[in-house]
């Protein structure tokens, strides 16, 4: 659905985005992460046909960037970081106005659909100037989807939302992908949101540093560890767990942290040995690494 080849944008000679290579499938939720100034917004603006690349090329929904920009704008929806709504107009009138810009007819059912899904139908006739930041964000999301785009670009979609509203938006984004088969390109600093929603993520700092699923990136960057919590300390745990496949044993009072090549197949051997040593096991769990740790490690590596 989105394919880029060596896509580059320079401003006054300095690279904002350099040599970007992406392949994003239909129905995929792809998250683009990176620090401020890394090139995320520039990437979105290029892919939507709003600014031209300095070099390279891209195809969006089968349309060639540069040659087919009008067709690209018709098949994409964009939520910018700033909602940009007309504050004196009601939520309904804002959406009706933008629907007319898209040349849409019989828009009432569409407006009702999206305002209802986002919990704003009851307040459709109120001026958006009276809305909270989060409510304006919801109206802007509805605006981005009115023309039923095949590709949706969302820049910080839950910014300013309370936890309940943010959850509504996350569920809505997941539905766009899972039920409606739309491709979602998500720019966010909310790493929990990225891990929850995205099939794959890419980390950018002018150049694309790494792409993968949250799980595969964790596996690539960090060793696999299993935590064994005991009821009582185990004497000489290091010697008890002296297996060829055990890389490291760390004893932390009642916790034994074991670094393994393949925990799924090897944890059972560890449990058998602990039981044979009369250890009372309270629980066994993998040592989880967060997407934040992945992000910080990759940014540091790219610095």
PDB file of C-alpha atoms in Angstrom, residues 59-249:
ATOM      1  CA  UNK A  59       3.885   4.802  -4.452  1.00  0.00           C
ATOM      2  CA  UNK A  60       0.794   5.218  -2.273  1.00  0.00           C
ATOM      3  CA  UNK A  61      -2.171   2.934  -3.005  1.00  0.00           C
ATOM      4  CA  UNK A  62      -0.759   2.342  -6.480  1.00  0.00           C
ATOM      5  CA  UNK A  63      -0.291   6.038  -7.287  1.00  0.00           C
ATOM      6  CA  UNK A  64       3.090   7.524  -8.111  1.00  0.00           C
ATOM      7  CA  UNK A  65       4.215  10.383  -5.879  1.00  0.00           C
ATOM      8  CA  UNK A  66       4.785  13.525  -7.949  1.00  0.00           C
ATOM      9  CA  UNK A  67       2.867  12.313 -11.001  1.00  0.00           C
ATOM     10  CA  UNK A  68      -0.405  11.343  -9.272  1.00  0.00           C
ATOM     11  CA  UNK A  69      -0.552  13.726  -6.319  1.00  0.00           C
ATOM     12  CA  UNK A  70      -4.225  14.573  -6.856  1.00  0.00           C
ATOM     13  CA  UNK A  71      -5.186  10.886  -6.751  1.00  0.00           C
ATOM     14  CA  UNK A  72      -3.005  10.399  -3.674  1.00  0.00           C
ATOM     15  CA  UNK A  73      -4.771  13.215  -1.815  1.00  0.00           C
ATOM     16  CA  UNK A  74      -8.133  11.645  -2.639  1.00  0.00           C
ATOM     17  CA  UNK A  75      -7.202   8.264  -1.170  1.00  0.00           C
ATOM     18  CA  UNK A  76      -5.440   9.399   2.013  1.00  0.00           C
ATOM     19  CA  UNK A  77      -6.760  10.933   5.215  1.00  0.00           C
ATOM     20  CA  UNK A  78      -4.537  13.052   7.436  1.00  0.00           C
ATOM     21  CA  UNK A  79      -4.715  14.022  11.092  1.00  0.00           C
ATOM     22  CA  UNK A  80      -2.147  16.722  11.762  1.00  0.00           C
ATOM     23  CA  UNK A  81      -0.800  17.566  15.198  1.00  0.00           C
ATOM     24  CA  UNK A  82      -2.940  20.739  15.177  1.00  0.00           C
ATOM     25  CA  UNK A  83      -6.658  20.028  14.438  1.00  0.00           C
ATOM     26  CA  UNK A  84      -7.193  23.234  12.393  1.00  0.00           C
ATOM     27  CA  UNK A  85     -10.976  23.427  12.764  1.00  0.00           C
ATOM     28  CA  UNK A  86     -13.276  26.425  12.329  1.00  0.00           C
ATOM     29  CA  UNK A  87     -14.083  27.332  15.917  1.00  0.00           C
ATOM     30  CA  UNK A  88     -17.318  29.239  15.236  1.00  0.00           C
ATOM     31  CA  UNK A  89     -18.802  26.342  13.301  1.00  0.00           C
ATOM     32  CA  UNK A  90     -20.399  23.358  14.988  1.00  0.00           C
ATOM     33  CA  UNK A  91     -18.797  19.933  14.835  1.00  0.00           C
ATOM     34  CA  UNK A  92     -21.408  18.903  12.270  1.00  0.00           C
ATOM     35  CA  UNK A  93     -20.888  22.013  10.110  1.00  0.00           C
ATOM     36  CA  UNK A  94     -17.104  21.594  10.196  1.00  0.00           C
ATOM     37  CA  UNK A  95     -17.422  18.068   8.857  1.00  0.00           C
ATOM     38  CA  UNK A  96     -20.033  19.059   6.301  1.00  0.00           C
ATOM     39  CA  UNK A  97     -17.763  21.831   5.002  1.00  0.00           C
ATOM     40  CA  UNK A  98     -14.777  19.501   4.581  1.00  0.00           C
ATOM     41  CA  UNK A  99     -17.008  16.874   2.972  1.00  0.00           C
ATOM     42  CA  UNK A 100     -17.963  19.430   0.312  1.00  0.00           C
ATOM     43  CA  UNK A 101     -14.276  20.151  -0.335  1.00  0.00           C
ATOM     44  CA  UNK A 102     -13.911  16.448  -1.138  1.00  0.00           C
ATOM     45  CA  UNK A 103     -16.914  16.630  -3.463  1.00  0.00           C
ATOM     46  CA  UNK A 104     -18.907  14.188  -1.350  1.00  0.00           C
ATOM     47  CA  UNK A 105     -22.677  13.876  -1.586  1.00  0.00           C
ATOM     48  CA  UNK A 106     -25.219  12.608   0.944  1.00  0.00           C
ATOM     49  CA  UNK A 107     -22.746  13.147   3.777  1.00  0.00           C
ATOM     50  CA  UNK A 108     -25.210  13.089   6.697  1.00  0.00           C
ATOM     51  CA  UNK A 109     -24.880   9.312   7.300  1.00  0.00           C
ATOM     52  CA  UNK A 110     -21.090   9.528   7.247  1.00  0.00           C
ATOM     53  CA  UNK A 111     -21.017  12.436   9.699  1.00  0.00           C
ATOM     54  CA  UNK A 112     -23.362  10.617  12.044  1.00  0.00           C
ATOM     55  CA  UNK A 113     -21.293   7.422  11.771  1.00  0.00           C
ATOM     56  CA  UNK A 114     -17.995   8.991  12.797  1.00  0.00           C
ATOM     57  CA  UNK A 115     -19.299  11.413  15.405  1.00  0.00           C
ATOM     58  CA  UNK A 116     -21.208   8.530  16.998  1.00  0.00           C
ATOM     59  CA  UNK A 117     -18.194   6.216  16.968  1.00  0.00           C
ATOM     60  CA  UNK A 118     -16.139   8.916  18.653  1.00  0.00           C
ATOM     61  CA  UNK A 119     -18.821   9.793  21.205  1.00  0.00           C
ATOM     62  CA  UNK A 120     -19.665  13.278  19.912  1.00  0.00           C
ATOM     63  CA  UNK A 121     -23.008  12.846  18.168  1.00  0.00           C
ATOM     64  CA  UNK A 122     -24.947  14.357  21.081  1.00  0.00           C
ATOM     65  CA  UNK A 123     -22.820  17.509  20.823  1.00  0.00           C
ATOM     66  CA  UNK A 124     -22.787  17.791  17.051  1.00  0.00           C
ATOM     67  CA  UNK A 125     -24.472  21.217  16.986  1.00  0.00           C
ATOM     68  CA  UNK A 126     -22.145  22.922  19.450  1.00  0.00           C
ATOM     69  CA  UNK A 127     -19.380  25.241  18.175  1.00  0.00           C
ATOM     70  CA  UNK A 128     -16.034  23.460  18.352  1.00  0.00           C
ATOM     71  CA  UNK A 129     -14.584  26.576  20.002  1.00  0.00           C
ATOM     72  CA  UNK A 130     -16.322  25.383  23.172  1.00  0.00           C
ATOM     73  CA  UNK A 131     -14.802  21.920  22.937  1.00  0.00           C
ATOM     74  CA  UNK A 132     -11.844  20.665  24.943  1.00  0.00           C
ATOM     75  CA  UNK A 133      -8.590  19.905  23.122  1.00  0.00           C
ATOM     76  CA  UNK A 134      -9.417  16.204  23.210  1.00  0.00           C
ATOM     77  CA  UNK A 135     -12.888  16.714  21.734  1.00  0.00           C
ATOM     78  CA  UNK A 136     -11.447  18.833  18.917  1.00  0.00           C
ATOM     79  CA  UNK A 137      -8.975  16.034  18.265  1.00  0.00           C
ATOM     80  CA  UNK A 138     -11.867  13.612  17.846  1.00  0.00           C
ATOM     81  CA  UNK A 139     -13.599  15.939  15.361  1.00  0.00           C
ATOM     82  CA  UNK A 140     -10.328  16.173  13.422  1.00  0.00           C
ATOM     83  CA  UNK A 141     -10.085  12.367  13.333  1.00  0.00           C
ATOM     84  CA  UNK A 142     -13.648  12.199  11.971  1.00  0.00           C
ATOM     85  CA  UNK A 143     -12.719  14.799   9.337  1.00  0.00           C
ATOM     86  CA  UNK A 144      -9.715  12.712   8.237  1.00  0.00           C
ATOM     87  CA  UNK A 145     -11.993   9.706   7.632  1.00  0.00           C
ATOM     88  CA  UNK A 146     -15.093  11.271   6.045  1.00  0.00           C
ATOM     89  CA  UNK A 147     -14.060  10.460   2.484  1.00  0.00           C
ATOM     90  CA  UNK A 148     -13.293   6.821   3.444  1.00  0.00           C
ATOM     91  CA  UNK A 149      -9.549   6.937   2.643  1.00  0.00           C
ATOM     92  CA  UNK A 150      -7.607   3.753   1.983  1.00  0.00           C
ATOM     93  CA  UNK A 151      -4.588   5.099   3.868  1.00  0.00           C
ATOM     94  CA  UNK A 152      -4.839   7.108   7.091  1.00  0.00           C
ATOM     95  CA  UNK A 153      -1.970   9.191   8.478  1.00  0.00           C
ATOM     96  CA  UNK A 154      -2.352   9.975  12.172  1.00  0.00           C
ATOM     97  CA  UNK A 155       0.027  12.350  13.951  1.00  0.00           C
ATOM     98  CA  UNK A 156      -0.299  11.943  17.745  1.00  0.00           C
ATOM     99  CA  UNK A 157      -3.995  10.907  17.589  1.00  0.00           C
ATOM    100  CA  UNK A 158      -4.464  10.647  21.375  1.00  0.00           C
ATOM    101  CA  UNK A 159      -2.683  13.883  22.240  1.00  0.00           C
ATOM    102  CA  UNK A 160      -4.667  15.784  24.858  1.00  0.00           C
ATOM    103  CA  UNK A 161      -7.200  13.017  25.427  1.00  0.00           C
ATOM    104  CA  UNK A 162      -8.199  11.700  28.834  1.00  0.00           C
ATOM    105  CA  UNK A 163      -7.580   7.948  29.408  1.00  0.00           C
ATOM    106  CA  UNK A 164     -11.133   6.926  28.489  1.00  0.00           C
ATOM    107  CA  UNK A 165     -11.154   8.960  25.276  1.00  0.00           C
ATOM    108  CA  UNK A 166      -7.670   7.758  24.362  1.00  0.00           C
ATOM    109  CA  UNK A 167      -8.846   4.176  24.720  1.00  0.00           C
ATOM    110  CA  UNK A 168     -11.830   4.920  22.453  1.00  0.00           C
ATOM    111  CA  UNK A 169      -9.498   6.299  19.791  1.00  0.00           C
ATOM    112  CA  UNK A 170      -7.113   3.329  20.069  1.00  0.00           C
ATOM    113  CA  UNK A 171      -9.992   0.893  19.654  1.00  0.00           C
ATOM    114  CA  UNK A 172     -11.195   2.942  16.698  1.00  0.00           C
ATOM    115  CA  UNK A 173      -7.759   2.839  15.035  1.00  0.00           C
ATOM    116  CA  UNK A 174      -7.565  -0.928  15.552  1.00  0.00           C
ATOM    117  CA  UNK A 175     -10.989  -1.287  13.930  1.00  0.00           C
ATOM    118  CA  UNK A 176      -9.872   0.711  10.901  1.00  0.00           C
ATOM    119  CA  UNK A 177      -7.185  -1.874  10.288  1.00  0.00           C
ATOM    120  CA  UNK A 178      -8.736  -5.130  11.489  1.00  0.00           C
ATOM    121  CA  UNK A 179     -12.335  -4.675  10.308  1.00  0.00           C
ATOM    122  CA  UNK A 180     -12.136  -2.184   7.460  1.00  0.00           C
ATOM    123  CA  UNK A 181      -8.730  -3.188   6.061  1.00  0.00           C
ATOM    124  CA  UNK A 182      -7.341   0.330   5.948  1.00  0.00           C
ATOM    125  CA  UNK A 183      -3.652   1.059   6.235  1.00  0.00           C
ATOM    126  CA  UNK A 184      -2.786   3.269   9.198  1.00  0.00           C
ATOM    127  CA  UNK A 185       0.469   5.229   9.391  1.00  0.00           C
ATOM    128  CA  UNK A 186       0.885   6.350  12.990  1.00  0.00           C
ATOM    129  CA  UNK A 187       3.355   8.927  14.299  1.00  0.00           C
ATOM    130  CA  UNK A 188       3.464   8.973  18.088  1.00  0.00           C
ATOM    131  CA  UNK A 189       5.637   9.573  21.125  1.00  0.00           C
ATOM    132  CA  UNK A 190       3.344   7.326  23.149  1.00  0.00           C
ATOM    133  CA  UNK A 191       5.340   4.089  23.179  1.00  0.00           C
ATOM    134  CA  UNK A 192       2.630   2.110  24.979  1.00  0.00           C
ATOM    135  CA  UNK A 193       0.220   3.163  22.249  1.00  0.00           C
ATOM    136  CA  UNK A 194       2.680   2.104  19.543  1.00  0.00           C
ATOM    137  CA  UNK A 195       3.244  -1.271  21.158  1.00  0.00           C
ATOM    138  CA  UNK A 196      -0.499  -1.826  21.608  1.00  0.00           C
ATOM    139  CA  UNK A 197      -1.611  -0.799  18.114  1.00  0.00           C
ATOM    140  CA  UNK A 198       1.212  -1.327  15.657  1.00  0.00           C
ATOM    141  CA  UNK A 199       1.948  -4.481  13.710  1.00  0.00           C
ATOM    142  CA  UNK A 200       5.401  -3.065  12.993  1.00  0.00           C
ATOM    143  CA  UNK A 201       7.311   0.023  14.033  1.00  0.00           C
ATOM    144  CA  UNK A 202      10.136   1.952  12.424  1.00  0.00           C
ATOM    145  CA  UNK A 203      12.575   4.204  14.238  1.00  0.00           C
ATOM    146  CA  UNK A 204      13.777   7.217  12.276  1.00  0.00           C
ATOM    147  CA  UNK A 205      16.458   9.798  12.903  1.00  0.00           C
ATOM    148  CA  UNK A 206      16.699  11.357   9.445  1.00  0.00           C
ATOM    149  CA  UNK A 207      17.578   7.850   8.267  1.00  0.00           C
ATOM    150  CA  UNK A 208      15.486   4.800   9.061  1.00  0.00           C
ATOM    151  CA  UNK A 209      17.390   3.039  11.839  1.00  0.00           C
ATOM    152  CA  UNK A 210      15.391  -0.142  12.306  1.00  0.00           C
ATOM    153  CA  UNK A 211      12.036  -1.715  11.347  1.00  0.00           C
ATOM    154  CA  UNK A 212      10.321  -4.689  12.964  1.00  0.00           C
ATOM    155  CA  UNK A 213       7.572  -5.882  15.234  1.00  0.00           C
ATOM    156  CA  UNK A 214       7.874  -4.728  18.855  1.00  0.00           C
ATOM    157  CA  UNK A 215       8.516  -8.342  19.857  1.00  0.00           C
ATOM    158  CA  UNK A 216      11.206  -8.995  17.230  1.00  0.00           C
ATOM    159  CA  UNK A 217      13.053  -5.781  18.118  1.00  0.00           C
ATOM    160  CA  UNK A 218      13.105  -6.753  21.791  1.00  0.00           C
ATOM    161  CA  UNK A 219      14.441 -10.199  20.897  1.00  0.00           C
ATOM    162  CA  UNK A 220      17.095  -8.678  18.641  1.00  0.00           C
ATOM    163  CA  UNK A 221      18.343  -6.107  21.142  1.00  0.00           C
ATOM    164  CA  UNK A 222      18.027  -7.889  24.458  1.00  0.00           C
ATOM    165  CA  UNK A 223      18.876 -11.332  25.777  1.00  0.00           C
ATOM    166  CA  UNK A 224      16.036 -13.661  26.766  1.00  0.00           C
ATOM    167  CA  UNK A 225      15.739 -13.981  30.529  1.00  0.00           C
ATOM    168  CA  UNK A 226      13.401 -15.941  32.798  1.00  0.00           C
ATOM    169  CA  UNK A 227      12.677 -14.994  36.398  1.00  0.00           C
ATOM    170  CA  UNK A 228      12.149 -17.799  38.932  1.00  0.00           C
ATOM    171  CA  UNK A 229      10.670 -16.572  42.239  1.00  0.00           C
ATOM    172  CA  UNK A 230      11.266 -18.916  45.179  1.00  0.00           C
ATOM    173  CA  UNK A 231       9.672 -19.171  48.620  1.00  0.00           C
ATOM    174  CA  UNK A 232      13.093 -19.596  50.267  1.00  0.00           C
ATOM    175  CA  UNK A 233      16.654 -18.881  49.095  1.00  0.00           C
ATOM    176  CA  UNK A 234      18.401 -21.704  47.239  1.00  0.00           C
ATOM    177  CA  UNK A 235      21.952 -22.475  48.303  1.00  0.00           C
ATOM    178  CA  UNK A 236      24.502 -22.399  45.463  1.00  0.00           C
ATOM    179  CA  UNK A 237      21.982 -21.738  42.672  1.00  0.00           C
ATOM    180  CA  UNK A 238      24.843 -21.040  40.252  1.00  0.00           C
ATOM    181  CA  UNK A 239      26.124 -24.613  40.509  1.00  0.00           C
ATOM    182  CA  UNK A 240      22.625 -26.113  40.533  1.00  0.00           C
ATOM    183  CA  UNK A 241      21.799 -24.517  37.196  1.00  0.00           C
ATOM    184  CA  UNK A 242      25.064 -25.304  35.430  1.00  0.00           C
ATOM    185  CA  UNK A 243      23.601 -26.288  32.039  1.00  0.00           C
ATOM    186  CA  UNK A 244      25.380 -25.797  28.697  1.00  0.00           C
ATOM    187  CA  UNK A 245      22.457 -23.685  27.415  1.00  0.00           C
ATOM    188  CA  UNK A 246      22.454 -21.330  30.427  1.00  0.00           C
ATOM    189  CA  UNK A 247      24.353 -18.154  29.612  1.00  0.00           C
ATOM    190  CA  UNK A 248      24.104 -16.469  32.991  1.00  0.00           C
ATOM    191  CA  UNK A 249      22.537 -16.938  36.449  1.00  0.00           C
TER     192      UNK A 249
END
